[in-house]
């Protein structure tokens, strides 16, 4: 009797566990580790800026979509909120507070909601006297300059996992000094927080932001992206040449994704997502996941392309060709294979050949070419022949047979 009951329990227990999880996310033990691979997640800025639709209900809805759309399973973890979350005034003790209209339950409650879903929560501030978005003329949302210790302690008490630290209203105080002050305050807060420096490349942060004492996890290399092909292209070109400054835990950040926002074609969004992945860039979704169209979602969920971004070797792809509007980028991968992207920036379709030697492959060897968008494979000497539409890309994983 007891044996059969025990057997029944052994069979039933895993199912009971699954039912309990899907009915109620319950208290999930918060994972406080900082990833050494490029951060993946969401940030509301590109889709909402500071419009009223950006509020507590929206961000909770986004966290729910991470799970129902399979984004958490695909590796997306951070749900980050951008500028305009704060009340325009600090409280009587000088502490930051949430805007009570946008986030009536407060930031800690939002972080809890996100953690309960096995996700992480990111917040925004600026290394200046106020953030970038003016509330009214001459008045903005409070920034962190001179308040670093207190603000970092507040973020820790709210269980923040990630800080995007912007550059507006910096009073011309030296950037290294400002970003060091917050780095030290974050470390002193006792809570591990991913540190995303948003300095727009003004003072070449790739030369200093990844090293102590700043030791940031990523740093913006360019101005803000816009949802237009020309903007994406310009940013790609600025970021792709910085490959030697990226390493595990320290990434160049060419800004957040625009995939799904409607200003580019699907071909262009595919190129955008592929280029960011081969550059080992942060993959921060910038579209409203509650209304995303299937084609855009399919791009964001391409696990073979994500695997290139997240490859554990942790190398940013290097440009092997930049001639006549054709770019060839090569990223070595941990298993000895390599990812190769061939991108046509021009406004006309092009037939492109890439010789095996151009991408560092051995002569007379045989290779498997896995097409990461078509999900098919061929065998050959490693050379690539591609017909690329205007603004189009092909991406392969090439391994020795
Ligand atoms: C700057 C940043 C953007 C965004 C806005 C918010 O422009 O670069 O990514 O955070 O500020 O105001």
mmCIF file of C-alpha atoms and ligand atoms in Angstrom:
data_model
loop_
_atom_site.group_PDB
_atom_site.id
_atom_site.type_symbol
_atom_site.label_atom_id
_atom_site.label_comp_id
_atom_site.label_asym_id
_atom_site.label_seq_id
_atom_site.Cartn_x
_atom_site.Cartn_y
_atom_site.Cartn_z
ATOM 1 C CA UNK A 1 0.000 0.000 0.000
ATOM 2 C CA UNK A 2 2.595 2.498 1.108
ATOM 3 C CA UNK A 3 4.847 1.430 -1.770
ATOM 4 C CA UNK A 4 2.142 2.027 -4.335
ATOM 5 C CA UNK A 5 1.226 5.378 -2.751
ATOM 6 C CA UNK A 6 4.891 6.348 -2.847
ATOM 7 C CA UNK A 7 5.057 5.334 -6.488
ATOM 8 C CA UNK A 8 1.961 7.373 -7.239
ATOM 9 C CA UNK A 9 3.448 10.398 -5.508
ATOM 10 C CA UNK A 10 6.654 10.033 -7.430
ATOM 11 C CA UNK A 11 4.681 10.119 -10.675
ATOM 12 C CA UNK A 12 2.210 12.787 -9.578
ATOM 13 C CA UNK A 13 4.643 15.176 -7.900
ATOM 14 C CA UNK A 14 6.262 16.602 -11.038
ATOM 15 C CA UNK A 15 2.830 17.226 -12.577
ATOM 16 C CA UNK A 16 1.572 18.927 -9.432
ATOM 17 C CA UNK A 17 4.619 21.192 -9.611
ATOM 18 C CA UNK A 18 3.918 22.132 -13.225
ATOM 19 C CA UNK A 19 0.271 22.905 -12.430
ATOM 20 C CA UNK A 20 1.261 25.065 -9.478
ATOM 21 C CA UNK A 21 3.700 27.063 -11.592
ATOM 22 C CA UNK A 22 1.341 27.739 -14.468
ATOM 23 C CA UNK A 23 -1.593 28.699 -12.225
ATOM 24 C CA UNK A 24 0.386 31.186 -10.177
ATOM 25 C CA UNK A 25 3.969 32.240 -10.803
ATOM 26 C CA UNK A 26 4.538 32.167 -7.009
ATOM 27 C CA UNK A 27 7.699 33.322 -5.287
ATOM 28 C CA UNK A 28 10.603 32.533 -7.595
ATOM 29 C CA UNK A 29 13.986 32.918 -5.966
ATOM 30 C CA UNK A 30 15.433 36.012 -7.580
ATOM 31 C CA UNK A 31 18.523 35.320 -9.661
ATOM 32 C CA UNK A 32 20.995 38.076 -8.866
ATOM 33 C CA UNK A 33 23.821 37.008 -11.128
ATOM 34 C CA UNK A 34 24.981 39.481 -13.748
ATOM 35 C CA UNK A 35 25.253 37.849 -17.174
ATOM 36 C CA UNK A 36 28.629 37.896 -18.861
ATOM 37 C CA UNK A 37 26.961 37.574 -22.273
ATOM 38 C CA UNK A 38 25.191 40.564 -23.879
ATOM 39 C CA UNK A 39 22.059 41.552 -22.004
ATOM 40 C CA UNK A 40 18.714 40.499 -23.478
ATOM 41 C CA UNK A 41 15.369 42.002 -22.615
ATOM 42 C CA UNK A 42 13.018 44.889 -23.220
ATOM 43 C CA UNK A 43 13.016 48.657 -22.751
ATOM 44 C CA UNK A 44 9.963 50.824 -23.380
ATOM 45 C CA UNK A 45 11.734 53.909 -24.773
ATOM 46 C CA UNK A 46 11.685 53.184 -28.514
ATOM 47 C CA UNK A 47 7.982 52.387 -28.511
ATOM 48 C CA UNK A 48 6.486 54.857 -26.024
ATOM 49 C CA UNK A 49 8.978 57.586 -25.128
ATOM 50 C CA UNK A 50 7.191 59.383 -22.256
ATOM 51 C CA UNK A 51 3.633 59.094 -23.514
ATOM 52 C CA UNK A 52 0.909 58.263 -20.993
ATOM 53 C CA UNK A 53 0.515 54.680 -22.253
ATOM 54 C CA UNK A 54 3.874 54.002 -20.533
ATOM 55 C CA UNK A 55 2.742 53.006 -17.064
ATOM 56 C CA UNK A 56 2.541 50.213 -14.539
ATOM 57 C CA UNK A 57 -0.179 48.285 -16.407
ATOM 58 C CA UNK A 58 1.851 48.357 -19.605
ATOM 59 C CA UNK A 59 5.064 47.105 -18.006
ATOM 60 C CA UNK A 60 3.273 44.313 -16.158
ATOM 61 C CA UNK A 61 1.641 43.360 -19.450
ATOM 62 C CA UNK A 62 5.058 43.236 -21.095
ATOM 63 C CA UNK A 63 6.372 40.932 -18.358
ATOM 64 C CA UNK A 64 3.398 38.617 -18.925
ATOM 65 C CA UNK A 65 4.143 38.604 -22.667
ATOM 66 C CA UNK A 66 7.733 37.531 -22.019
ATOM 67 C CA UNK A 67 6.271 34.288 -20.813
ATOM 68 C CA UNK A 68 3.248 33.785 -23.077
ATOM 69 C CA UNK A 69 5.148 34.635 -26.284
ATOM 70 C CA UNK A 70 8.132 32.424 -25.404
ATOM 71 C CA UNK A 71 10.597 35.301 -25.014
ATOM 72 C CA UNK A 72 11.776 34.214 -21.581
ATOM 73 C CA UNK A 73 12.412 30.736 -22.973
ATOM 74 C CA UNK A 74 14.395 32.301 -25.828
ATOM 75 C CA UNK A 75 16.703 34.007 -23.288
ATOM 76 C CA UNK A 76 15.185 37.476 -22.859
ATOM 77 C CA UNK A 77 15.404 38.370 -19.156
ATOM 78 C CA UNK A 78 15.406 42.094 -18.365
ATOM 79 C CA UNK A 79 12.252 44.181 -18.290
ATOM 80 C CA UNK A 80 13.646 47.714 -18.167
ATOM 81 C CA UNK A 81 11.909 51.027 -17.798
ATOM 82 C CA UNK A 82 13.377 54.228 -19.194
ATOM 83 C CA UNK A 83 13.074 57.949 -18.503
ATOM 84 C CA UNK A 84 9.954 59.559 -16.968
ATOM 85 C CA UNK A 85 9.325 56.912 -14.327
ATOM 86 C CA UNK A 86 10.222 59.310 -11.488
ATOM 87 C CA UNK A 87 8.330 61.974 -9.686
ATOM 88 C CA UNK A 88 9.707 65.404 -10.589
ATOM 89 C CA UNK A 89 10.721 65.991 -6.968
ATOM 90 C CA UNK A 90 12.693 63.943 -4.491
ATOM 91 C CA UNK A 91 10.883 63.343 -1.185
ATOM 92 C CA UNK A 92 11.665 65.274 2.003
ATOM 93 C CA UNK A 93 14.655 63.010 2.716
ATOM 94 C CA UNK A 94 16.023 63.523 -0.765
ATOM 95 C CA UNK A 95 14.993 60.069 -1.928
ATOM 96 C CA UNK A 96 13.803 59.381 -5.466
ATOM 97 C CA UNK A 97 10.163 58.444 -5.754
ATOM 98 C CA UNK A 98 8.023 57.066 -8.545
ATOM 99 C CA UNK A 99 5.562 59.202 -10.454
ATOM 100 C CA UNK A 100 2.344 58.319 -8.586
ATOM 101 C CA UNK A 101 0.194 58.523 -11.724
ATOM 102 C CA UNK A 102 2.330 56.234 -13.851
ATOM 103 C CA UNK A 103 3.435 53.808 -11.147
ATOM 104 C CA UNK A 104 0.854 54.055 -8.342
ATOM 105 C CA UNK A 105 2.060 50.825 -6.680
ATOM 106 C CA UNK A 106 5.669 52.042 -6.628
ATOM 107 C CA UNK A 107 8.836 50.660 -8.160
ATOM 108 C CA UNK A 108 9.460 47.897 -5.608
ATOM 109 C CA UNK A 109 6.027 46.376 -6.331
ATOM 110 C CA UNK A 110 6.794 46.442 -10.058
ATOM 111 C CA UNK A 111 10.162 44.758 -9.475
ATOM 112 C CA UNK A 112 8.442 42.094 -7.352
ATOM 113 C CA UNK A 113 5.901 41.420 -10.097
ATOM 114 C CA UNK A 114 8.689 40.982 -12.634
ATOM 115 C CA UNK A 115 10.809 38.795 -10.327
ATOM 116 C CA UNK A 116 7.839 36.534 -9.643
ATOM 117 C CA UNK A 117 7.887 35.711 -13.338
ATOM 118 C CA UNK A 118 11.526 34.652 -13.268
ATOM 119 C CA UNK A 119 12.609 37.905 -14.948
ATOM 120 C CA UNK A 120 14.828 40.796 -13.930
ATOM 121 C CA UNK A 121 14.070 44.467 -13.565
ATOM 122 C CA UNK A 122 15.978 47.490 -14.878
ATOM 123 C CA UNK A 123 15.691 51.171 -14.087
ATOM 124 C CA UNK A 124 16.977 54.397 -15.625
ATOM 125 C CA UNK A 125 18.721 57.505 -14.315
ATOM 126 C CA UNK A 126 21.144 60.117 -15.617
ATOM 127 C CA UNK A 127 24.657 61.129 -14.551
ATOM 128 C CA UNK A 128 23.504 64.730 -14.432
ATOM 129 C CA UNK A 129 21.361 67.059 -12.361
ATOM 130 C CA UNK A 130 18.277 65.895 -14.241
ATOM 131 C CA UNK A 131 17.433 63.236 -16.838
ATOM 132 C CA UNK A 132 17.105 63.796 -20.585
ATOM 133 C CA UNK A 133 13.410 64.344 -20.968
ATOM 134 C CA UNK A 134 12.370 67.828 -19.874
ATOM 135 C CA UNK A 135 9.215 67.787 -17.821
ATOM 136 C CA UNK A 136 8.708 71.466 -18.452
ATOM 137 C CA UNK A 137 11.036 74.230 -19.438
ATOM 138 C CA UNK A 138 13.823 74.518 -16.857
ATOM 139 C CA UNK A 139 12.519 71.579 -14.884
ATOM 140 C CA UNK A 140 13.324 67.903 -15.366
ATOM 141 C CA UNK A 141 13.253 64.622 -13.505
ATOM 142 C CA UNK A 142 15.962 64.332 -10.836
ATOM 143 C CA UNK A 143 19.307 62.882 -11.956
ATOM 144 C CA UNK A 144 21.964 61.086 -9.946
ATOM 145 C CA UNK A 145 24.852 63.593 -10.010
ATOM 146 C CA UNK A 146 25.850 64.258 -6.403
ATOM 147 C CA UNK A 147 23.229 61.757 -5.141
ATOM 148 C CA UNK A 148 24.975 58.570 -6.229
ATOM 149 C CA UNK A 149 25.185 56.827 -2.829
ATOM 150 C CA UNK A 150 21.627 57.578 -1.824
ATOM 151 C CA UNK A 151 20.201 56.649 -5.232
ATOM 152 C CA UNK A 152 22.130 53.395 -5.513
ATOM 153 C CA UNK A 153 20.917 52.445 -2.030
ATOM 154 C CA UNK A 154 17.346 53.268 -3.100
ATOM 155 C CA UNK A 155 17.705 51.121 -6.236
ATOM 156 C CA UNK A 156 19.016 48.241 -4.134
ATOM 157 C CA UNK A 157 16.132 48.577 -1.665
ATOM 158 C CA UNK A 158 13.707 48.378 -4.611
ATOM 159 C CA UNK A 159 15.468 45.210 -5.828
ATOM 160 C CA UNK A 160 16.624 46.753 -9.082
ATOM 161 C CA UNK A 161 18.849 44.433 -11.163
ATOM 162 C CA UNK A 162 20.032 46.814 -13.868
ATOM 163 C CA UNK A 163 20.792 50.520 -14.142
ATOM 164 C CA UNK A 164 20.884 52.431 -17.437
ATOM 165 C CA UNK A 165 22.762 55.606 -16.569
ATOM 166 C CA UNK A 166 22.336 58.424 -19.094
ATOM 167 C CA UNK A 167 24.430 61.518 -19.793
ATOM 168 C CA UNK A 168 22.093 64.543 -19.872
ATOM 169 C CA UNK A 169 22.492 67.724 -17.836
ATOM 170 C CA UNK A 170 25.948 66.646 -16.735
ATOM 171 C CA UNK A 171 27.168 70.178 -15.933
ATOM 172 C CA UNK A 172 30.310 69.337 -17.921
ATOM 173 C CA UNK A 173 31.695 67.292 -15.034
ATOM 174 C CA UNK A 174 34.242 64.786 -16.374
ATOM 175 C CA UNK A 175 32.465 61.647 -17.656
ATOM 176 C CA UNK A 176 34.944 59.208 -16.122
ATOM 177 C CA UNK A 177 34.414 60.829 -12.736
ATOM 178 C CA UNK A 178 30.604 60.803 -12.990
ATOM 179 C CA UNK A 179 30.381 57.179 -14.127
ATOM 180 C CA UNK A 180 32.931 56.108 -11.521
ATOM 181 C CA UNK A 181 30.899 57.728 -8.724
ATOM 182 C CA UNK A 182 27.816 55.692 -9.630
ATOM 183 C CA UNK A 183 29.853 52.516 -10.187
ATOM 184 C CA UNK A 184 31.277 52.777 -6.669
ATOM 185 C CA UNK A 185 27.865 53.549 -5.212
ATOM 186 C CA UNK A 186 26.328 50.516 -6.942
ATOM 187 C CA UNK A 187 29.085 48.277 -5.583
ATOM 188 C CA UNK A 188 28.630 49.733 -2.090
ATOM 189 C CA UNK A 189 24.860 49.134 -2.230
ATOM 190 C CA UNK A 190 25.363 45.418 -1.657
ATOM 191 C CA UNK A 191 23.113 44.363 -4.543
ATOM 192 C CA UNK A 192 24.631 43.196 -7.833
ATOM 193 C CA UNK A 193 23.294 45.453 -10.592
ATOM 194 C CA UNK A 194 24.083 45.334 -14.293
ATOM 195 C CA UNK A 195 25.665 48.705 -15.116
ATOM 196 C CA UNK A 196 24.715 50.078 -18.533
ATOM 197 C CA UNK A 197 26.586 53.285 -19.278
ATOM 198 C CA UNK A 198 24.656 55.510 -21.692
ATOM 199 C CA UNK A 199 27.241 58.120 -22.632
ATOM 200 C CA UNK A 200 26.502 58.055 -26.415
ATOM 201 C CA UNK A 201 30.173 57.578 -27.327
ATOM 202 C CA UNK A 202 30.999 61.234 -26.600
ATOM 203 C CA UNK A 203 34.173 60.502 -24.636
ATOM 204 C CA UNK A 204 35.025 57.178 -26.282
ATOM 205 C CA UNK A 205 33.682 55.053 -23.392
ATOM 206 C CA UNK A 206 34.993 51.892 -25.085
ATOM 207 C CA UNK A 207 38.442 53.018 -23.889
ATOM 208 C CA UNK A 208 37.546 53.333 -20.203
ATOM 209 C CA UNK A 209 34.026 52.207 -19.264
ATOM 210 C CA UNK A 210 34.804 48.483 -19.266
ATOM 211 C CA UNK A 211 37.815 48.850 -16.976
ATOM 212 C CA UNK A 212 37.986 49.497 -13.228
ATOM 213 C CA UNK A 213 36.989 51.654 -11.502
ATOM 214 C CA UNK A 214 33.930 52.044 -13.772
ATOM 215 C CA UNK A 215 33.841 48.374 -14.799
ATOM 216 C CA UNK A 216 30.521 48.790 -16.633
ATOM 217 C CA UNK A 217 28.870 45.837 -18.309
ATOM 218 C CA UNK A 218 28.023 47.803 -21.449
ATOM 219 C CA UNK A 219 28.414 51.299 -22.849
ATOM 220 C CA UNK A 220 26.538 53.087 -25.573
ATOM 221 C CA UNK A 221 28.776 53.799 -28.554
ATOM 222 C CA UNK A 222 26.484 56.124 -30.530
ATOM 223 C CA UNK A 223 23.640 58.620 -30.486
ATOM 224 C CA UNK A 224 20.079 57.382 -30.202
ATOM 225 C CA UNK A 225 18.747 55.003 -32.819
ATOM 226 C CA UNK A 226 15.626 55.963 -34.789
ATOM 227 C CA UNK A 227 13.206 53.583 -36.446
ATOM 228 C CA UNK A 228 14.634 54.240 -39.927
ATOM 229 C CA UNK A 229 17.000 52.246 -42.108
ATOM 230 C CA UNK A 230 19.451 55.163 -42.455
ATOM 231 C CA UNK A 231 19.767 55.492 -38.674
ATOM 232 C CA UNK A 232 20.262 51.766 -38.126
ATOM 233 C CA UNK A 233 22.893 51.671 -40.892
ATOM 234 C CA UNK A 234 24.834 54.628 -39.503
ATOM 235 C CA UNK A 235 24.908 53.128 -36.022
ATOM 236 C CA UNK A 236 25.973 49.726 -37.323
ATOM 237 C CA UNK A 237 28.924 51.321 -39.137
ATOM 238 C CA UNK A 238 30.029 53.207 -36.033
ATOM 239 C CA UNK A 239 29.807 50.150 -33.798
ATOM 240 C CA UNK A 240 31.208 47.395 -36.033
ATOM 241 C CA UNK A 241 34.724 48.856 -36.021
ATOM 242 C CA UNK A 242 34.898 48.757 -32.199
ATOM 243 C CA UNK A 243 35.069 44.955 -31.996
ATOM 244 C CA UNK A 244 38.412 44.838 -30.193
ATOM 245 C CA UNK A 245 36.969 46.650 -27.133
ATOM 246 C CA UNK A 246 34.265 44.051 -26.417
ATOM 247 C CA UNK A 247 34.804 41.071 -24.134
ATOM 248 C CA UNK A 248 32.691 38.887 -21.826
ATOM 249 C CA UNK A 249 30.938 41.135 -19.321
ATOM 250 C CA UNK A 250 31.945 44.296 -21.230
ATOM 251 C CA UNK A 251 29.994 45.087 -24.380
ATOM 252 C CA UNK A 252 29.681 47.817 -26.964
ATOM 253 C CA UNK A 253 26.053 48.970 -27.033
ATOM 254 C CA UNK A 254 24.779 50.332 -30.373
ATOM 255 C CA UNK A 255 21.400 51.109 -28.735
ATOM 256 C CA UNK A 256 18.152 49.209 -28.485
ATOM 257 C CA UNK A 257 16.279 47.311 -31.165
ATOM 258 C CA UNK A 258 13.612 48.898 -33.354
ATOM 259 C CA UNK A 259 12.328 45.572 -34.735
ATOM 260 C CA UNK A 260 8.519 45.717 -34.883
ATOM 261 C CA UNK A 261 8.069 49.481 -34.659
ATOM 262 C CA UNK A 262 6.975 49.866 -38.282
ATOM 263 C CA UNK A 263 9.562 52.246 -39.737
ATOM 264 C CA UNK A 264 11.595 49.581 -41.571
ATOM 265 C CA UNK A 265 10.695 46.653 -43.807
ATOM 266 C CA UNK A 266 10.956 43.064 -42.590
ATOM 267 C CA UNK A 267 14.103 42.670 -44.714
ATOM 268 C CA UNK A 268 15.633 45.670 -42.914
ATOM 269 C CA UNK A 269 14.555 44.432 -39.482
ATOM 270 C CA UNK A 270 16.121 41.057 -40.252
ATOM 271 C CA UNK A 271 19.364 42.845 -41.162
ATOM 272 C CA UNK A 272 19.136 44.962 -37.988
ATOM 273 C CA UNK A 273 18.669 41.904 -35.754
ATOM 274 C CA UNK A 274 21.392 39.901 -37.527
ATOM 275 C CA UNK A 275 23.910 42.751 -37.403
ATOM 276 C CA UNK A 276 23.279 43.371 -33.696
ATOM 277 C CA UNK A 277 23.708 39.641 -33.011
ATOM 278 C CA UNK A 278 26.934 39.229 -34.944
ATOM 279 C CA UNK A 279 28.253 42.345 -33.150
ATOM 280 C CA UNK A 280 27.415 40.675 -29.789
ATOM 281 C CA UNK A 281 25.270 43.703 -28.996
ATOM 282 C CA UNK A 282 22.650 43.913 -26.261
ATOM 283 C CA UNK A 283 19.339 42.558 -27.583
ATOM 284 C CA UNK A 284 16.869 44.893 -25.932
ATOM 285 C CA UNK A 285 13.478 44.737 -27.617
ATOM 286 C CA UNK A 286 12.067 48.212 -28.207
ATOM 287 C CA UNK A 287 8.571 47.441 -29.420
ATOM 288 C CA UNK A 288 5.307 46.984 -27.535
ATOM 289 C CA UNK A 289 5.087 43.228 -27.130
ATOM 290 C CA UNK A 290 1.386 43.412 -26.332
ATOM 291 C CA UNK A 291 0.619 44.345 -29.944
ATOM 292 C CA UNK A 292 3.620 42.908 -31.836
ATOM 293 C CA UNK A 293 2.934 41.440 -35.306
ATOM 294 C CA UNK A 294 3.867 37.787 -35.990
ATOM 295 C CA UNK A 295 6.578 38.660 -38.548
ATOM 296 C CA UNK A 296 8.435 40.876 -36.087
ATOM 297 C CA UNK A 297 8.062 38.336 -33.297
ATOM 298 C CA UNK A 298 9.493 35.642 -35.536
ATOM 299 C CA UNK A 299 12.602 37.767 -36.064
ATOM 300 C CA UNK A 300 13.065 38.348 -32.320
ATOM 301 C CA UNK A 301 12.566 34.647 -31.614
ATOM 302 C CA UNK A 302 15.082 33.301 -34.131
ATOM 303 C CA UNK A 303 17.007 31.112 -31.721
ATOM 304 C CA UNK A 304 19.809 30.346 -34.174
ATOM 305 C CA UNK A 305 20.559 34.047 -34.568
ATOM 306 C CA UNK A 306 20.207 34.664 -30.822
ATOM 307 C CA UNK A 307 22.728 31.853 -30.267
ATOM 308 C CA UNK A 308 25.267 33.823 -32.304
ATOM 309 C CA UNK A 309 24.779 36.880 -30.073
ATOM 310 C CA UNK A 310 24.922 34.745 -26.941
ATOM 311 C CA UNK A 311 27.768 32.476 -27.938
ATOM 312 C CA UNK A 312 29.850 31.748 -24.808
ATOM 313 C CA UNK A 313 33.175 32.550 -26.464
ATOM 314 C CA UNK A 314 32.031 36.169 -26.085
ATOM 315 C CA UNK A 315 33.634 37.799 -29.105
ATOM 316 C CA UNK A 316 32.207 40.668 -31.136
ATOM 317 C CA UNK A 317 32.224 39.886 -34.881
ATOM 318 C CA UNK A 318 34.925 41.523 -36.965
ATOM 319 C CA UNK A 319 34.403 43.152 -40.333
ATOM 320 C CA UNK A 320 36.316 41.238 -43.008
ATOM 321 C CA UNK A 321 35.021 43.324 -45.924
ATOM 322 C CA UNK A 322 33.564 46.806 -46.278
ATOM 323 C CA UNK A 323 33.674 47.513 -49.989
ATOM 324 C CA UNK A 324 31.195 48.915 -52.442
ATOM 325 C CA UNK A 325 28.280 48.717 -49.982
ATOM 326 C CA UNK A 326 28.870 45.064 -49.120
ATOM 327 C CA UNK A 327 29.852 44.111 -45.565
ATOM 328 C CA UNK A 328 31.161 40.718 -44.479
ATOM 329 C CA UNK A 329 31.353 40.156 -40.727
ATOM 330 C CA UNK A 330 32.871 37.087 -39.067
ATOM 331 C CA UNK A 331 32.338 35.986 -35.462
ATOM 332 C CA UNK A 332 34.252 33.006 -34.051
ATOM 333 C CA UNK A 333 32.122 30.692 -31.905
ATOM 334 C CA UNK A 334 32.938 28.517 -28.926
ATOM 335 C CA UNK A 335 32.527 25.168 -30.703
ATOM 336 C CA UNK A 336 35.148 26.109 -33.308
ATOM 337 C CA UNK A 337 32.617 27.104 -35.950
ATOM 338 C CA UNK A 338 32.036 30.670 -37.025
ATOM 339 C CA UNK A 339 29.103 32.896 -37.850
ATOM 340 C CA UNK A 340 29.309 34.920 -41.043
ATOM 341 C CA UNK A 341 26.950 37.703 -42.116
ATOM 342 C CA UNK A 342 26.945 39.158 -45.625
ATOM 343 C CA UNK A 343 25.028 42.429 -45.759
ATOM 344 C CA UNK A 344 24.069 44.602 -48.725
ATOM 345 C CA UNK A 345 23.644 48.188 -47.541
ATOM 346 C CA UNK A 346 22.831 49.472 -51.036
ATOM 347 C CA UNK A 347 19.450 50.294 -52.582
ATOM 348 C CA UNK A 348 19.817 47.662 -55.331
ATOM 349 C CA UNK A 349 19.840 43.859 -55.259
ATOM 350 C CA UNK A 350 23.343 42.378 -55.521
ATOM 351 C CA UNK A 351 24.938 39.017 -56.254
ATOM 352 C CA UNK A 352 27.832 38.549 -53.846
ATOM 353 C CA UNK A 353 30.584 35.927 -53.617
ATOM 354 C CA UNK A 354 32.695 35.434 -50.532
ATOM 355 C CA UNK A 355 35.755 33.263 -50.914
ATOM 356 C CA UNK A 356 36.538 30.794 -48.103
ATOM 357 C CA UNK A 357 39.976 32.367 -47.567
ATOM 358 C CA UNK A 358 38.398 35.822 -47.026
ATOM 359 C CA UNK A 359 36.672 34.521 -43.912
ATOM 360 C CA UNK A 360 39.716 32.668 -42.655
ATOM 361 C CA UNK A 361 38.798 29.124 -43.693
ATOM 362 C CA UNK A 362 41.334 26.494 -44.691
ATOM 363 C CA UNK A 363 41.883 25.722 -48.348
ATOM 364 C CA UNK A 364 40.656 22.344 -49.610
ATOM 365 C CA UNK A 365 38.714 21.589 -46.429
ATOM 366 C CA UNK A 366 34.992 20.756 -46.402
ATOM 367 C CA UNK A 367 32.441 22.740 -44.419
ATOM 368 C CA UNK A 368 28.801 22.668 -43.413
ATOM 369 C CA UNK A 369 26.981 25.961 -44.020
ATOM 370 C CA UNK A 370 23.905 26.372 -41.868
ATOM 371 C CA UNK A 371 21.616 29.173 -43.084
ATOM 372 C CA UNK A 372 20.354 30.832 -39.881
ATOM 373 C CA UNK A 373 17.285 32.420 -41.482
ATOM 374 C CA UNK A 374 16.233 29.618 -43.850
ATOM 375 C CA UNK A 375 17.174 26.933 -41.284
ATOM 376 C CA UNK A 376 18.667 24.751 -44.031
ATOM 377 C CA UNK A 377 22.198 23.500 -44.623
ATOM 378 C CA UNK A 378 24.533 22.776 -47.484
ATOM 379 C CA UNK A 379 28.079 21.447 -47.732
ATOM 380 C CA UNK A 380 30.957 22.951 -49.623
ATOM 381 C CA UNK A 381 34.409 24.504 -49.450
ATOM 382 C CA UNK A 382 33.166 27.297 -47.186
ATOM 383 C CA UNK A 383 32.687 29.910 -49.880
ATOM 384 C CA UNK A 384 29.366 31.772 -50.018
ATOM 385 C CA UNK A 385 27.348 32.866 -53.021
ATOM 386 C CA UNK A 386 24.332 34.958 -52.168
ATOM 387 C CA UNK A 387 21.682 36.951 -53.957
ATOM 388 C CA UNK A 388 20.949 39.816 -51.601
ATOM 389 C CA UNK A 389 17.957 42.115 -51.948
ATOM 390 C CA UNK A 390 18.493 45.827 -51.278
ATOM 391 C CA UNK A 391 19.290 46.257 -47.528
ATOM 392 C CA UNK A 392 19.246 42.450 -47.165
ATOM 393 C CA UNK A 393 21.471 40.003 -45.310
ATOM 394 C CA UNK A 394 22.385 36.337 -45.190
ATOM 395 C CA UNK A 395 23.801 34.741 -42.090
ATOM 396 C CA UNK A 396 25.515 31.373 -41.818
ATOM 397 C CA UNK A 397 27.081 29.198 -39.183
ATOM 398 C CA UNK A 398 30.024 27.488 -40.820
ATOM 399 C CA UNK A 399 31.577 24.379 -39.304
ATOM 400 C CA UNK A 400 34.263 21.974 -40.460
ATOM 401 C CA UNK A 401 33.000 18.611 -41.694
HETATM 402 C C1 LIG B 1 18.704 59.617 -24.100
HETATM 403 C C2 LIG B 1 19.087 58.158 -24.247
HETATM 404 C C3 LIG B 1 17.875 57.368 -24.747
HETATM 405 C C4 LIG B 1 16.716 57.529 -23.766
HETATM 406 C C5 LIG B 1 16.401 58.998 -23.560
HETATM 407 C C6 LIG B 1 15.400 59.232 -22.437
HETATM 408 O O1 LIG B 1 18.417 60.218 -25.325
HETATM 409 O O2 LIG B 1 20.168 58.005 -25.118
HETATM 410 O O3 LIG B 1 18.198 56.000 -24.902
HETATM 411 O O4 LIG B 1 17.053 56.926 -22.548
HETATM 412 O O5 LIG B 1 17.568 59.755 -23.238
HETATM 413 O O6 LIG B 1 15.108 60.565 -22.240
#
